[in-house]
Amino acid sequence: MQRRHLIQAASLAAIALAMPLAHAQGNTFKIGLVLPMTGQQATTGRQIEAAARLYMAQNGDTVAGKKIELIIKDDTSLPDVTKRLAQELVVNDKVNVLAGFGITPSAMATAPIATQSKTPMVVMAAATSSITEASPYIVRTSFTLPQVSVAMGDWAPKNGIKSVVTLVTDYGPGNDAEKYFKERFQLNGGKVVDSLRVPLRNPDFAPFLQKVRDAKPDALFVFVPSGAGAAVMKQFIERGMDKAGIKMIATGDVTDDDQLNDMGDGALGVVTTHHYSAAHPSALNKKYVEAFQKANKNMRPNFMAMGGYDGMRVIYEALKATKGQGGGDALLAAMKGQIFESPRGQVLIDAQTRDIVQDVYLRKVEKKDGQLYNVEFDVIKAVKDPGKAK
Ligand code: DHB
């Protein structure tokens, strides 16, 4: 432990020493994008990379006289690796902005680097409420689990669901989803019969689903991270849960647009709450989805891509506002308070919390033109992260 602390202290000192040199890169502006490009969360990296490249293709790679350089690093979703890569990006590459962060532990591990080096850190994926509190240099363009889970805690009891078992992945976002769904659902008179947690690495859902079947609740509320939804859905259907009268309700991470169309008709009717659907019926979203699919054959943009695309927007606009002259603090200031129409709807980067304020949608899996989509049927406007009030 002591050795580890020494090494950490030494690397933070290295960052401090590198500071005067940092951000002095003449005519280039470097964005260090740290993502899981391989391993269990690889779809997150693939989606965000595609979206970031699309944003650059559409908006040019020169902003305020600076040539934008995107440096992509694969952290394989291991937080120690994320941290090391972020440190190298700051010290060696002298990036102006850190971005990406596929899972909460990766974002948390990197937060001290952002603080020490005064580098804005744009979290495009990870969604545990507390992340933005881990460093004053963090700005988030994804979402938070409390934001979307509270909406389900309101919807379910009004729609005949009185008893629920919760099933979440056992780490930050899952714990947030469980807590915020449960609190709101119980406040509305619902009963949570059991709360089950599955491990993040190599989860086997079968034994948990067997427990749910035995408990016979009206519904099973699920959160699993992007990429794991298809496995839960498959086992839910195989075990005949729906036929046993148990509905599935979930956050939109489960009916992920990246995988939804391959889940089969068993997914039809599943109601979820989330901030982005590829089927969002705005003109801007239609254009966005069309451009994304033209640039990336056989890929449908999911909520991760949305966080990446808007994250690039936030960085570009901050660079413009600071006329290419800003260091970390000026860029950060220019990120705070940005308000714009995103393909997902109207969004705001709250200047106080640096977290995203956005619309949350109720959606149901339906077939449209022979394909499965999350079709929106209701909206809660301008939702702030409920986790921040506590
Ligand atoms: C996180 C990761 C996900 O893939 C997701 O869908 C939601 C949250 C996270 O680790 O924060």
mmCIF file with all atom_site columns, C-alpha atoms and ligand atoms in Angstrom, residues 41 44 102-105 125-128 131 143 145 171 173 223-227 253 303-304, ligand 1:
data_model
loop_
_atom_site.group_PDB
_atom_site.id
_atom_site.type_symbol
_atom_site.label_atom_id
_atom_site.label_alt_id
_atom_site.label_comp_id
_atom_site.label_asym_id
_atom_site.label_entity_id
_atom_site.label_seq_id
_atom_site.pdbx_PDB_ins_code
_atom_site.Cartn_x
_atom_site.Cartn_y
_atom_site.Cartn_z
_atom_site.occupancy
_atom_site.B_iso_or_equiv
_atom_site.pdbx_formal_charge
_atom_site.auth_seq_id
_atom_site.auth_comp_id
_atom_site.auth_asym_id
_atom_site.auth_atom_id
_atom_site.pdbx_PDB_model_num
ATOM   1  C CA . GLN A 1 41  ? -17.479 -2.759 -22.775 1.00 0.00 ? 41  GLN A CA 1
ATOM   2  C CA . THR A 1 44  ? -19.240 1.691  -25.740 1.00 0.00 ? 44  THR A CA 1
ATOM   3  C CA . GLY A 1 102 ? -16.803 4.090  -20.500 1.00 0.00 ? 102 GLY A CA 1
ATOM   4  C CA . ILE A 1 103 ? -17.477 2.976  -16.951 1.00 0.00 ? 103 ILE A CA 1
ATOM   5  C CA . THR A 1 104 ? -17.732 4.653  -13.565 1.00 0.00 ? 104 THR A CA 1
ATOM   6  C CA . PRO A 1 105 ? -14.559 3.128  -12.030 1.00 0.00 ? 105 PRO A CA 1
ATOM   7  C CA . ALA A 1 125 ? -20.490 7.534  -20.935 1.00 0.00 ? 125 ALA A CA 1
ATOM   8  C CA . ALA A 1 126 ? -20.159 6.786  -17.218 1.00 0.00 ? 126 ALA A CA 1
ATOM   9  C CA . ALA A 1 127 ? -23.339 7.610  -15.310 1.00 0.00 ? 127 ALA A CA 1
ATOM   10 C CA . THR A 1 128 ? -23.056 7.247  -11.535 1.00 0.00 ? 128 THR A CA 1
ATOM   11 C CA . ILE A 1 131 ? -18.816 11.260 -10.680 1.00 0.00 ? 131 ILE A CA 1
ATOM   12 C CA . PHE A 1 143 ? -26.758 11.010 -18.107 1.00 0.00 ? 143 PHE A CA 1
ATOM   13 C CA . LEU A 1 145 ? -28.916 6.666  -13.340 1.00 0.00 ? 145 LEU A CA 1
ATOM   14 C CA . TYR A 1 171 ? -21.338 -1.147 -8.852  1.00 0.00 ? 171 TYR A CA 1
ATOM   15 C CA . PRO A 1 173 ? -24.617 3.003  -11.580 1.00 0.00 ? 173 PRO A CA 1
ATOM   16 C CA . PHE A 1 223 ? -30.217 -2.050 -14.880 1.00 0.00 ? 223 PHE A CA 1
ATOM   17 C CA . VAL A 1 224 ? -27.172 -3.541 -16.595 1.00 0.00 ? 224 VAL A CA 1
ATOM   18 C CA . PRO A 1 225 ? -24.483 -1.527 -18.396 1.00 0.00 ? 225 PRO A CA 1
ATOM   19 C CA . SER A 1 226 ? -24.478 -1.056 -22.151 1.00 0.00 ? 226 SER A CA 1
ATOM   20 C CA . GLY A 1 227 ? -23.577 -4.300 -23.914 1.00 0.00 ? 227 GLY A CA 1
ATOM   21 C CA . ASP A 1 253 ? -29.327 0.690  -20.968 1.00 0.00 ? 253 ASP A CA 1
ATOM   22 C CA . PHE A 1 303 ? -27.066 6.519  -26.058 1.00 0.00 ? 303 PHE A CA 1
ATOM   23 C CA . MET A 1 304 ? -23.292 6.167  -25.721 1.00 0.00 ? 304 MET A CA 1
HETATM 24 C C1 . DHB B 2 .   ? -22.162 2.960  -16.847 1.00 0.00 ? 1   DHB B C1 1
HETATM 25 C C2 . DHB B 2 .   ? -21.812 2.145  -17.915 1.00 0.00 ? 1   DHB B C2 1
HETATM 26 C C3 . DHB B 2 .   ? -22.760 1.799  -18.845 1.00 0.00 ? 1   DHB B C3 1
HETATM 27 O O1 . DHB B 2 .   ? -22.450 1.008  -19.886 1.00 0.00 ? 1   DHB B O1 1
HETATM 28 C C4 . DHB B 2 .   ? -24.078 2.268  -18.732 1.00 0.00 ? 1   DHB B C4 1
HETATM 29 O O2 . DHB B 2 .   ? -24.975 1.899  -19.651 1.00 0.00 ? 1   DHB B O2 1
HETATM 30 C C5 . DHB B 2 .   ? -24.415 3.083  -17.672 1.00 0.00 ? 1   DHB B C5 1
HETATM 31 C C6 . DHB B 2 .   ? -23.464 3.421  -16.731 1.00 0.00 ? 1   DHB B C6 1
HETATM 32 C C7 . DHB B 2 .   ? -21.151 3.302  -15.829 1.00 0.00 ? 1   DHB B C7 1
HETATM 33 O O3 . DHB B 2 .   ? -20.238 2.501  -15.572 1.00 0.00 ? 1   DHB B O3 1
HETATM 34 O O4 . DHB B 2 .   ? -21.258 4.387  -15.248 1.00 0.00 ? 1   DHB B O4 1
#
